[in-house]
């Protein structure tokens, strides 16, 4: 199972475990709620999908790397309590509340979310003294005498023995009480994620050509050599910031993230070519139609004569430029949608009032609500930025009403609606501009390479890009649908030829 399928399985399990009847009672018996045990190579995104599932399902998340804990922090500290049995008072050892269980309750208090995910990472790498506690945790959903609160699903993760010499094998008794999911490395799935999260274009381009270098882990007598998904994503971030600061990027930087010399050297060289081709071809000017016809023809001629790697890089440069445009549109569309929702709430807020002066109170309440969400950890950085933009717009609208002395309810709201229309028109202009850019990009790829493998790469790149497909699904694009259909026919024809050859053998 790849990481995308594992994420879907976790989300489905969470919904099943937390399903309630009409009286608000959990339907799924607690005894049968098996913890999920994710086993897979390091650095493929096991922790990341926990955060994504928690956010998408609107539940809490408490994550621990258990190798950082001792037996005392896991099950609590011992204390002596006096108890009476059969009229006889005796001293009994009890334990304070586990730090991990306490963190679950803290999360519930802080966020107001009564349900969530308790994620324990590196569970099969614990010390010898903590190992029995972990087995008890997976079997009984408890640390010591303290159970995980109802409504919280347990997920644990570990690395297979080939990646970590200190791992402990689980016995059959334990494995028969968990849902074990083995996760495989899948470059294509990670690339889908990477397009939607702004991973550097040079990395996406390189991995589309050399997928075999996406993930490598080797533990030899000479040392540990590894390249992971986490390494690529972290490398992407430093590349973008170094570029913004004008700092030179070379192999010495890359090898700090891709800790296998051959891959680091190969990518560092490719990165230089990616930047050079970016200048040589001027993709931005081509797609934005700010280039003269003669120069345009020179670029297309240069692409036709290029090597296989250069041709693929040119297509990826076009995809990378368009991806930046999709993300800008996604950001604008998200803000405009949120502003529209805010104005709908304001209209309801306004109904019982006599005039628009209540807008100031509405803005204050909305700002206070944002602060509460931030303090409770319920607002992501993106949520915070979008809401701050909305608040800024609302304040601008309130200022406009005061300048025009428009306080009467109907007239004031009409003015606010007219002001909002400017944002709608701005979004419409961006949609039209993006359609022209996409058409121009298709034209460039076709002029350079016709309908050969480069066009397949281009259409496939769009199809795998979540931001691109959101835009195309909502607004369409004639050329995308035309070439997609062509590729489907070609793929089916190839499959039929293969079937015929198999029948003849």
PDB file of N, CA, C and O in Angstrom, residues 154-228:
ATOM      1  N   UNK A 154      -5.907   5.058  18.194  1.00  0.00           N
ATOM      2  CA  UNK A 154      -4.461   4.860  18.362  1.00  0.00           C
ATOM      3  C   UNK A 154      -3.842   4.452  17.032  1.00  0.00           C
ATOM      4  O   UNK A 154      -4.311   3.522  16.373  1.00  0.00           O
ATOM      5  N   UNK A 155      -2.789   5.161  16.667  1.00  0.00           N
ATOM      6  CA  UNK A 155      -2.002   4.797  15.482  1.00  0.00           C
ATOM      7  C   UNK A 155      -0.535   4.771  15.897  1.00  0.00           C
ATOM      8  O   UNK A 155      -0.052   5.713  16.549  1.00  0.00           O
ATOM      9  N   UNK A 156       0.135   3.724  15.557  1.00  0.00           N
ATOM     10  CA  UNK A 156       1.563   3.601  15.845  1.00  0.00           C
ATOM     11  C   UNK A 156       2.314   3.403  14.534  1.00  0.00           C
ATOM     12  O   UNK A 156       1.739   2.972  13.535  1.00  0.00           O
ATOM     13  N   UNK A 157       3.576   3.759  14.541  1.00  0.00           N
ATOM     14  CA  UNK A 157       4.395   3.606  13.331  1.00  0.00           C
ATOM     15  C   UNK A 157       5.773   3.100  13.708  1.00  0.00           C
ATOM     16  O   UNK A 157       6.283   3.381  14.791  1.00  0.00           O
ATOM     17  N   UNK A 158       6.347   2.357  12.780  1.00  0.00           N
ATOM     18  CA  UNK A 158       7.695   1.849  12.999  1.00  0.00           C
ATOM     19  C   UNK A 158       8.394   1.582  11.687  1.00  0.00           C
ATOM     20  O   UNK A 158       7.778   1.640  10.617  1.00  0.00           O
ATOM     21  N   UNK A 159       9.689   1.312  11.765  1.00  0.00           N
ATOM     22  CA  UNK A 159      10.490   1.016  10.580  1.00  0.00           C
ATOM     23  C   UNK A 159      10.829  -0.470  10.544  1.00  0.00           C
ATOM     24  O   UNK A 159      11.091  -1.078  11.590  1.00  0.00           O
ATOM     25  N   UNK A 160      10.822  -1.074   9.361  1.00  0.00           N
ATOM     26  CA  UNK A 160      11.214  -2.483   9.247  1.00  0.00           C
ATOM     27  C   UNK A 160      12.672  -2.687   9.689  1.00  0.00           C
ATOM     28  O   UNK A 160      13.469  -1.735   9.674  1.00  0.00           O
ATOM     29  N   UNK A 161      13.033  -3.904  10.068  1.00  0.00           N
ATOM     30  CA  UNK A 161      14.383  -4.184  10.577  1.00  0.00           C
ATOM     31  C   UNK A 161      15.507  -3.771   9.628  1.00  0.00           C
ATOM     32  O   UNK A 161      16.602  -3.410  10.085  1.00  0.00           O
ATOM     33  N   UNK A 162      15.275  -3.847   8.320  1.00  0.00           N
ATOM     34  CA  UNK A 162      16.356  -3.521   7.383  1.00  0.00           C
ATOM     35  C   UNK A 162      16.769  -2.054   7.435  1.00  0.00           C
ATOM     36  O   UNK A 162      17.818  -1.672   6.917  1.00  0.00           O
ATOM     37  N   UNK A 163      15.937  -1.210   8.045  1.00  0.00           N
ATOM     38  CA  UNK A 163      16.246   0.220   8.128  1.00  0.00           C
ATOM     39  C   UNK A 163      16.750   0.634   9.504  1.00  0.00           C
ATOM     40  O   UNK A 163      17.210   1.759   9.678  1.00  0.00           O
ATOM     41  N   UNK A 164      16.608  -0.236  10.488  1.00  0.00           N
ATOM     42  CA  UNK A 164      17.007   0.137  11.843  1.00  0.00           C
ATOM     43  C   UNK A 164      17.387  -1.117  12.620  1.00  0.00           C
ATOM     44  O   UNK A 164      16.561  -2.004  12.838  1.00  0.00           O
ATOM     45  N   UNK A 165      18.638  -1.175  13.054  1.00  0.00           N
ATOM     46  CA  UNK A 165      19.129  -2.376  13.727  1.00  0.00           C
ATOM     47  C   UNK A 165      18.541  -2.552  15.123  1.00  0.00           C
ATOM     48  O   UNK A 165      18.581  -3.645  15.686  1.00  0.00           O
ATOM     49  N   UNK A 166      17.987  -1.480  15.707  1.00  0.00           N
ATOM     50  CA  UNK A 166      17.505  -1.558  17.086  1.00  0.00           C
ATOM     51  C   UNK A 166      16.023  -1.903  17.195  1.00  0.00           C
ATOM     52  O   UNK A 166      15.456  -1.847  18.276  1.00  0.00           O
ATOM     53  N   UNK A 167      15.401  -2.259  16.074  1.00  0.00           N
ATOM     54  CA  UNK A 167      13.960  -2.536  16.129  1.00  0.00           C
ATOM     55  C   UNK A 167      13.689  -3.863  16.841  1.00  0.00           C
ATOM     56  O   UNK A 167      14.529  -4.759  16.871  1.00  0.00           O
ATOM     57  N   UNK A 168      12.477  -3.938  17.417  1.00  0.00           N
ATOM     58  CA  UNK A 168      12.043  -5.153  18.103  1.00  0.00           C
ATOM     59  C   UNK A 168      10.884  -5.766  17.328  1.00  0.00           C
ATOM     60  O   UNK A 168       9.983  -5.059  16.886  1.00  0.00           O
ATOM     61  N   UNK A 169      10.908  -7.055  17.174  1.00  0.00           N
ATOM     62  CA  UNK A 169       9.840  -7.754  16.479  1.00  0.00           C
ATOM     63  C   UNK A 169       8.633  -7.897  17.411  1.00  0.00           C
ATOM     64  O   UNK A 169       8.789  -8.185  18.603  1.00  0.00           O
ATOM     65  N   UNK A 170       7.442  -7.683  16.866  1.00  0.00           N
ATOM     66  CA  UNK A 170       6.233  -7.900  17.650  1.00  0.00           C
ATOM     67  C   UNK A 170       5.857  -9.376  17.596  1.00  0.00           C
ATOM     68  O   UNK A 170       5.992 -10.033  16.562  1.00  0.00           O
ATOM     69  N   UNK A 171       5.345  -9.886  18.721  1.00  0.00           N
ATOM     70  CA  UNK A 171       4.912 -11.286  18.730  1.00  0.00           C
ATOM     71  C   UNK A 171       3.518 -11.407  18.114  1.00  0.00           C
ATOM     72  O   UNK A 171       2.832 -10.419  17.868  1.00  0.00           O
ATOM     73  N   UNK A 172       3.094 -12.637  17.882  1.00  0.00           N
ATOM     74  CA  UNK A 172       1.804 -12.898  17.239  1.00  0.00           C
ATOM     75  C   UNK A 172       0.653 -12.382  18.084  1.00  0.00           C
ATOM     76  O   UNK A 172      -0.347 -11.865  17.566  1.00  0.00           O
ATOM     77  N   UNK A 173       0.782 -12.492  19.405  1.00  0.00           N
ATOM     78  CA  UNK A 173      -0.279 -12.031  20.305  1.00  0.00           C
ATOM     79  C   UNK A 173      -0.557 -10.549  20.079  1.00  0.00           C
ATOM     80  O   UNK A 173      -1.717 -10.113  20.027  1.00  0.00           O
ATOM     81  N   UNK A 174       0.511  -9.764  19.931  1.00  0.00           N
ATOM     82  CA  UNK A 174       0.353  -8.322  19.707  1.00  0.00           C
ATOM     83  C   UNK A 174      -0.156  -8.041  18.298  1.00  0.00           C
ATOM     84  O   UNK A 174      -1.087  -7.254  18.108  1.00  0.00           O
ATOM     85  N   UNK A 175       0.441  -8.680  17.300  1.00  0.00           N
ATOM     86  CA  UNK A 175       0.041  -8.442  15.914  1.00  0.00           C
ATOM     87  C   UNK A 175      -1.412  -8.820  15.668  1.00  0.00           C
ATOM     88  O   UNK A 175      -2.074  -8.243  14.795  1.00  0.00           O
ATOM     89  N   UNK A 176      -1.918  -9.792  16.457  1.00  0.00           N
ATOM     90  CA  UNK A 176      -3.309 -10.212  16.301  1.00  0.00           C
ATOM     91  C   UNK A 176      -4.286  -9.224  16.925  1.00  0.00           C
ATOM     92  O   UNK A 176      -5.499  -9.412  16.847  1.00  0.00           O
ATOM     93  N   UNK A 177      -3.743  -8.144  17.529  1.00  0.00           N
ATOM     94  CA  UNK A 177      -4.595  -7.135  18.144  1.00  0.00           C
ATOM     95  C   UNK A 177      -4.476  -5.770  17.470  1.00  0.00           C
ATOM     96  O   UNK A 177      -5.001  -4.774  17.958  1.00  0.00           O
ATOM     97  N   UNK A 178      -3.736  -5.711  16.363  1.00  0.00           N
ATOM     98  CA  UNK A 178      -3.569  -4.453  15.634  1.00  0.00           C
ATOM     99  C   UNK A 178      -3.919  -4.658  14.159  1.00  0.00           C
ATOM    100  O   UNK A 178      -4.059  -5.785  13.702  1.00  0.00           O
ATOM    101  N   UNK A 179      -4.061  -3.556  13.448  1.00  0.00           N
ATOM    102  CA  UNK A 179      -4.214  -3.601  11.990  1.00  0.00           C
ATOM    103  C   UNK A 179      -2.892  -3.148  11.384  1.00  0.00           C
ATOM    104  O   UNK A 179      -2.575  -1.962  11.387  1.00  0.00           O
ATOM    105  N   UNK A 180      -2.136  -4.091  10.905  1.00  0.00           N
ATOM    106  CA  UNK A 180      -0.800  -3.780  10.380  1.00  0.00           C
ATOM    107  C   UNK A 180      -0.911  -3.385   8.909  1.00  0.00           C
ATOM    108  O   UNK A 180      -1.468  -4.114   8.090  1.00  0.00           O
ATOM    109  N   UNK A 181      -0.376  -2.207   8.587  1.00  0.00           N
ATOM    110  CA  UNK A 181      -0.364  -1.722   7.210  1.00  0.00           C
ATOM    111  C   UNK A 181       1.087  -1.513   6.786  1.00  0.00           C
ATOM    112  O   UNK A 181       1.812  -0.712   7.388  1.00  0.00           O
ATOM    113  N   UNK A 182       1.510  -2.254   5.782  1.00  0.00           N
ATOM    114  CA  UNK A 182       2.864  -2.091   5.237  1.00  0.00           C
ATOM    115  C   UNK A 182       2.824  -1.047   4.137  1.00  0.00           C
ATOM    116  O   UNK A 182       2.050  -1.159   3.176  1.00  0.00           O
ATOM    117  N   UNK A 183       3.670  -0.026   4.272  1.00  0.00           N
ATOM    118  CA  UNK A 183       3.678   1.080   3.318  1.00  0.00           C
ATOM    119  C   UNK A 183       4.904   0.983   2.413  1.00  0.00           C
ATOM    120  O   UNK A 183       6.031   0.825   2.895  1.00  0.00           O
ATOM    121  N   UNK A 184       4.652   1.063   1.130  1.00  0.00           N
ATOM    122  CA  UNK A 184       5.728   1.002   0.146  1.00  0.00           C
ATOM    123  C   UNK A 184       6.063   2.407  -0.352  1.00  0.00           C
ATOM    124  O   UNK A 184       5.231   3.319  -0.327  1.00  0.00           O
ATOM    125  N   UNK A 185       7.271   2.558  -0.847  1.00  0.00           N
ATOM    126  CA  UNK A 185       7.710   3.818  -1.456  1.00  0.00           C
ATOM    127  C   UNK A 185       7.074   3.943  -2.836  1.00  0.00           C
ATOM    128  O   UNK A 185       7.095   2.997  -3.622  1.00  0.00           O
ATOM    129  N   UNK A 186       6.494   5.098  -3.137  1.00  0.00           N
ATOM    130  CA  UNK A 186       5.844   5.327  -4.433  1.00  0.00           C
ATOM    131  C   UNK A 186       6.142   6.748  -4.885  1.00  0.00           C
ATOM    132  O   UNK A 186       5.569   7.710  -4.354  1.00  0.00           O
ATOM    133  N   UNK A 187       7.022   6.887  -5.843  1.00  0.00           N
ATOM    134  CA  UNK A 187       7.439   8.205  -6.314  1.00  0.00           C
ATOM    135  C   UNK A 187       6.271   8.966  -6.938  1.00  0.00           C
ATOM    136  O   UNK A 187       6.113  10.173  -6.715  1.00  0.00           O
ATOM    137  N   UNK A 188       5.443   8.297  -7.727  1.00  0.00           N
ATOM    138  CA  UNK A 188       4.328   8.972  -8.399  1.00  0.00           C
ATOM    139  C   UNK A 188       3.357   9.591  -7.408  1.00  0.00           C
ATOM    140  O   UNK A 188       2.879  10.708  -7.604  1.00  0.00           O
ATOM    141  N   UNK A 189       3.068   8.867  -6.333  1.00  0.00           N
ATOM    142  CA  UNK A 189       2.159   9.386  -5.311  1.00  0.00           C
ATOM    143  C   UNK A 189       2.771  10.607  -4.634  1.00  0.00           C
ATOM    144  O   UNK A 189       2.102  11.615  -4.391  1.00  0.00           O
ATOM    145  N   UNK A 190       4.062  10.516  -4.329  1.00  0.00           N
ATOM    146  CA  UNK A 190       4.721  11.666  -3.700  1.00  0.00           C
ATOM    147  C   UNK A 190       4.743  12.861  -4.637  1.00  0.00           C
ATOM    148  O   UNK A 190       4.591  14.005  -4.195  1.00  0.00           O
ATOM    149  N   UNK A 191       4.912  12.622  -5.927  1.00  0.00           N
ATOM    150  CA  UNK A 191       4.936  13.723  -6.902  1.00  0.00           C
ATOM    151  C   UNK A 191       3.589  14.450  -6.930  1.00  0.00           C
ATOM    152  O   UNK A 191       3.539  15.679  -7.053  1.00  0.00           O
ATOM    153  N   UNK A 192       2.490  13.711  -6.814  1.00  0.00           N
ATOM    154  CA  UNK A 192       1.167  14.345  -6.749  1.00  0.00           C
ATOM    155  C   UNK A 192       1.104  15.295  -5.556  1.00  0.00           C
ATOM    156  O   UNK A 192       0.611  16.418  -5.661  1.00  0.00           O
ATOM    157  N   UNK A 193       1.588  14.815  -4.422  1.00  0.00           N
ATOM    158  CA  UNK A 193       1.631  15.649  -3.219  1.00  0.00           C
ATOM    159  C   UNK A 193       2.540  16.863  -3.442  1.00  0.00           C
ATOM    160  O   UNK A 193       2.196  17.996  -3.086  1.00  0.00           O
ATOM    161  N   UNK A 194       3.690  16.611  -4.051  1.00  0.00           N
ATOM    162  CA  UNK A 194       4.691  17.666  -4.218  1.00  0.00           C
ATOM    163  C   UNK A 194       4.199  18.803  -5.106  1.00  0.00           C
ATOM    164  O   UNK A 194       4.459  19.978  -4.826  1.00  0.00           O
ATOM    165  N   UNK A 195       3.478  18.479  -6.195  1.00  0.00           N
ATOM    166  CA  UNK A 195       2.947  19.524  -7.065  1.00  0.00           C
ATOM    167  C   UNK A 195       2.017  20.455  -6.292  1.00  0.00           C
ATOM    168  O   UNK A 195       2.029  21.672  -6.489  1.00  0.00           O
ATOM    169  N   UNK A 196       1.199  19.885  -5.418  1.00  0.00           N
ATOM    170  CA  UNK A 196       0.233  20.692  -4.676  1.00  0.00           C
ATOM    171  C   UNK A 196       0.819  21.445  -3.506  1.00  0.00           C
ATOM    172  O   UNK A 196       0.146  22.291  -2.915  1.00  0.00           O
ATOM    173  N   UNK A 197       2.074  21.145  -3.143  1.00  0.00           N
ATOM    174  CA  UNK A 197       2.688  21.805  -1.995  1.00  0.00           C
ATOM    175  C   UNK A 197       3.907  22.644  -2.377  1.00  0.00           C
ATOM    176  O   UNK A 197       4.714  23.001  -1.523  1.00  0.00           O
ATOM    177  N   UNK A 198       4.010  22.958  -3.647  1.00  0.00           N
ATOM    178  CA  UNK A 198       5.034  23.907  -4.081  1.00  0.00           C
ATOM    179  C   UNK A 198       6.463  23.433  -3.964  1.00  0.00           C
ATOM    180  O   UNK A 198       7.373  24.245  -3.745  1.00  0.00           O
ATOM    181  N   UNK A 199       6.696  22.137  -4.108  1.00  0.00           N
ATOM    182  CA  UNK A 199       8.075  21.627  -4.101  1.00  0.00           C
ATOM    183  C   UNK A 199       8.816  22.198  -5.315  1.00  0.00           C
ATOM    184  O   UNK A 199       8.240  22.381  -6.384  1.00  0.00           O
ATOM    185  N   UNK A 200      10.081  22.503  -5.151  1.00  0.00           N
ATOM    186  CA  UNK A 200      10.886  23.175  -6.180  1.00  0.00           C
ATOM    187  C   UNK A 200      10.808  22.442  -7.518  1.00  0.00           C
ATOM    188  O   UNK A 200      10.892  21.216  -7.582  1.00  0.00           O
ATOM    189  N   UNK A 201      10.651  23.217  -8.594  1.00  0.00           N
ATOM    190  CA  UNK A 201      10.507  22.659  -9.931  1.00  0.00           C
ATOM    191  C   UNK A 201      11.673  21.800 -10.370  1.00  0.00           C
ATOM    192  O   UNK A 201      11.487  20.824 -11.114  1.00  0.00           O
ATOM    193  N   UNK A 202      12.895  22.132  -9.934  1.00  0.00           N
ATOM    194  CA  UNK A 202      14.060  21.337 -10.329  1.00  0.00           C
ATOM    195  C   UNK A 202      13.966  19.925  -9.769  1.00  0.00           C
ATOM    196  O   UNK A 202      14.346  18.950 -10.429  1.00  0.00           O
ATOM    197  N   UNK A 203      13.444  19.795  -8.554  1.00  0.00           N
ATOM    198  CA  UNK A 203      13.286  18.476  -7.931  1.00  0.00           C
ATOM    199  C   UNK A 203      12.220  17.666  -8.663  1.00  0.00           C
ATOM    200  O   UNK A 203      12.412  16.489  -8.974  1.00  0.00           O
ATOM    201  N   UNK A 204      11.089  18.308  -8.961  1.00  0.00           N
ATOM    202  CA  UNK A 204      10.011  17.618  -9.670  1.00  0.00           C
ATOM    203  C   UNK A 204      10.463  17.187 -11.064  1.00  0.00           C
ATOM    204  O   UNK A 204      10.141  16.086 -11.524  1.00  0.00           O
ATOM    205  N   UNK A 205      11.200  18.055 -11.717  1.00  0.00           N
ATOM    206  CA  UNK A 205      11.694  17.742 -13.058  1.00  0.00           C
ATOM    207  C   UNK A 205      12.696  16.583 -13.007  1.00  0.00           C
ATOM    208  O   UNK A 205      12.621  15.637 -13.796  1.00  0.00           O
ATOM    209  N   UNK A 206      13.619  16.655 -12.074  1.00  0.00           N
ATOM    210  CA  UNK A 206      14.647  15.623 -11.944  1.00  0.00           C
ATOM    211  C   UNK A 206      14.024  14.254 -11.669  1.00  0.00           C
ATOM    212  O   UNK A 206      14.384  13.249 -12.294  1.00  0.00           O
ATOM    213  N   UNK A 207      13.049  14.228 -10.742  1.00  0.00           N
ATOM    214  CA  UNK A 207      12.443  12.946 -10.360  1.00  0.00           C
ATOM    215  C   UNK A 207      11.508  12.400 -11.428  1.00  0.00           C
ATOM    216  O   UNK A 207      11.230  11.200 -11.464  1.00  0.00           O
ATOM    217  N   UNK A 208      11.003  13.263 -12.300  1.00  0.00           N
ATOM    218  CA  UNK A 208      10.184  12.750 -13.406  1.00  0.00           C
ATOM    219  C   UNK A 208      11.062  12.010 -14.424  1.00  0.00           C
ATOM    220  O   UNK A 208      10.579  11.147 -15.155  1.00  0.00           O
ATOM    221  N   UNK A 209      12.349  12.345 -14.444  1.00  0.00           N
ATOM    222  CA  UNK A 209      13.290  11.696 -15.356  1.00  0.00           C
ATOM    223  C   UNK A 209      13.996  10.516 -14.678  1.00  0.00           C
ATOM    224  O   UNK A 209      14.205   9.468 -15.283  1.00  0.00           O
ATOM    225  N   UNK A 210      14.325  10.683 -13.388  1.00  0.00           N
ATOM    226  CA  UNK A 210      15.110   9.666 -12.676  1.00  0.00           C
ATOM    227  C   UNK A 210      14.400   9.231 -11.402  1.00  0.00           C
ATOM    228  O   UNK A 210      14.839   9.528 -10.289  1.00  0.00           O
ATOM    229  N   UNK A 211      13.291   8.541 -11.558  1.00  0.00           N
ATOM    230  CA  UNK A 211      12.498   8.099 -10.416  1.00  0.00           C
ATOM    231  C   UNK A 211      13.267   7.143  -9.510  1.00  0.00           C
ATOM    232  O   UNK A 211      12.986   7.040  -8.316  1.00  0.00           O
ATOM    233  N   UNK A 212      14.236   6.442 -10.088  1.00  0.00           N
ATOM    234  CA  UNK A 212      14.984   5.461  -9.297  1.00  0.00           C
ATOM    235  C   UNK A 212      15.798   6.131  -8.183  1.00  0.00           C
ATOM    236  O   UNK A 212      16.228   5.474  -7.227  1.00  0.00           O
ATOM    237  N   UNK A 213      16.013   7.452  -8.285  1.00  0.00           N
ATOM    238  CA  UNK A 213      16.779   8.171  -7.270  1.00  0.00           C
ATOM    239  C   UNK A 213      15.894   8.826  -6.216  1.00  0.00           C
ATOM    240  O   UNK A 213      16.379   9.555  -5.358  1.00  0.00           O
ATOM    241  N   UNK A 214      14.587   8.556  -6.272  1.00  0.00           N
ATOM    242  CA  UNK A 214      13.665   9.180  -5.313  1.00  0.00           C
ATOM    243  C   UNK A 214      13.917   8.693  -3.894  1.00  0.00           C
ATOM    244  O   UNK A 214      13.948   9.485  -2.953  1.00  0.00           O
ATOM    245  N   UNK A 215      14.104   7.383  -3.739  1.00  0.00           N
ATOM    246  CA  UNK A 215      14.255   6.837  -2.391  1.00  0.00           C
ATOM    247  C   UNK A 215      15.294   5.734  -2.398  1.00  0.00           C
ATOM    248  O   UNK A 215      15.150   4.740  -3.107  1.00  0.00           O
ATOM    249  N   UNK A 216      16.330   5.917  -1.601  1.00  0.00           N
ATOM    250  CA  UNK A 216      17.383   4.914  -1.481  1.00  0.00           C
ATOM    251  C   UNK A 216      17.874   4.901  -0.036  1.00  0.00           C
ATOM    252  O   UNK A 216      18.202   5.954   0.513  1.00  0.00           O
ATOM    253  N   UNK A 217      17.898   3.745   0.560  1.00  0.00           N
ATOM    254  CA  UNK A 217      18.434   3.604   1.921  1.00  0.00           C
ATOM    255  C   UNK A 217      19.343   2.380   1.943  1.00  0.00           C
ATOM    256  O   UNK A 217      18.937   1.290   1.549  1.00  0.00           O
ATOM    257  N   UNK A 218      20.587   2.598   2.382  1.00  0.00           N
ATOM    258  CA  UNK A 218      21.551   1.492   2.435  1.00  0.00           C
ATOM    259  C   UNK A 218      22.385   1.623   3.698  1.00  0.00           C
ATOM    260  O   UNK A 218      22.923   2.686   4.002  1.00  0.00           O
ATOM    261  N   UNK A 219      22.448   0.529   4.454  1.00  0.00           N
ATOM    262  CA  UNK A 219      23.207   0.501   5.693  1.00  0.00           C
ATOM    263  C   UNK A 219      24.349  -0.488   5.523  1.00  0.00           C
ATOM    264  O   UNK A 219      24.134  -1.701   5.524  1.00  0.00           O
ATOM    265  N   UNK A 220      25.568   0.010   5.313  1.00  0.00           N
ATOM    266  CA  UNK A 220      26.711  -0.856   5.022  1.00  0.00           C
ATOM    267  C   UNK A 220      27.789  -0.686   6.083  1.00  0.00           C
ATOM    268  O   UNK A 220      27.688   0.154   6.978  1.00  0.00           O
ATOM    269  N   UNK A 221      28.849  -1.473   5.949  1.00  0.00           N
ATOM    270  CA  UNK A 221      29.979  -1.364   6.886  1.00  0.00           C
ATOM    271  C   UNK A 221      30.674  -0.019   6.738  1.00  0.00           C
ATOM    272  O   UNK A 221      31.368   0.445   7.650  1.00  0.00           O
ATOM    273  N   UNK A 222      30.497   0.611   5.568  1.00  0.00           N
ATOM    274  CA  UNK A 222      31.131   1.917   5.335  1.00  0.00           C
ATOM    275  C   UNK A 222      30.289   3.081   5.842  1.00  0.00           C
ATOM    276  O   UNK A 222      30.723   4.233   5.801  1.00  0.00           O
ATOM    277  N   UNK A 223      29.080   2.793   6.276  1.00  0.00           N
ATOM    278  CA  UNK A 223      28.233   3.859   6.792  1.00  0.00           C
ATOM    279  C   UNK A 223      26.804   3.761   6.279  1.00  0.00           C
ATOM    280  O   UNK A 223      26.435   2.815   5.587  1.00  0.00           O
ATOM    281  N   UNK A 224      26.024   4.783   6.631  1.00  0.00           N
ATOM    282  CA  UNK A 224      24.618   4.842   6.215  1.00  0.00           C
ATOM    283  C   UNK A 224      24.486   5.822   5.056  1.00  0.00           C
ATOM    284  O   UNK A 224      24.935   6.970   5.143  1.00  0.00           O
ATOM    285  N   UNK A 225      23.839   5.376   3.984  1.00  0.00           N
ATOM    286  CA  UNK A 225      23.643   6.217   2.802  1.00  0.00           C
ATOM    287  C   UNK A 225      22.154   6.216   2.474  1.00  0.00           C
ATOM    288  O   UNK A 225      21.560   5.146   2.309  1.00  0.00           O
ATOM    289  N   UNK A 226      21.571   7.404   2.393  1.00  0.00           N
ATOM    290  CA  UNK A 226      20.120   7.424   2.196  1.00  0.00           C
ATOM    291  C   UNK A 226      19.638   8.692   1.497  1.00  0.00           C
ATOM    292  O   UNK A 226      20.235   9.766   1.603  1.00  0.00           O
ATOM    293  N   UNK A 227      18.559   8.506   0.755  1.00  0.00           N
ATOM    294  CA  UNK A 227      17.806   9.592   0.127  1.00  0.00           C
ATOM    295  C   UNK A 227      16.344   9.299   0.414  1.00  0.00           C
ATOM    296  O   UNK A 227      15.870   8.208   0.108  1.00  0.00           O
ATOM    297  N   UNK A 228      15.638  10.239   1.024  1.00  0.00           N
ATOM    298  CA  UNK A 228      14.246   9.996   1.404  1.00  0.00           C
ATOM    299  C   UNK A 228      13.338  11.114   0.886  1.00  0.00           C
ATOM    300  O   UNK A 228      13.813  12.183   0.479  1.00  0.00           O
TER     301      UNK A 228
END
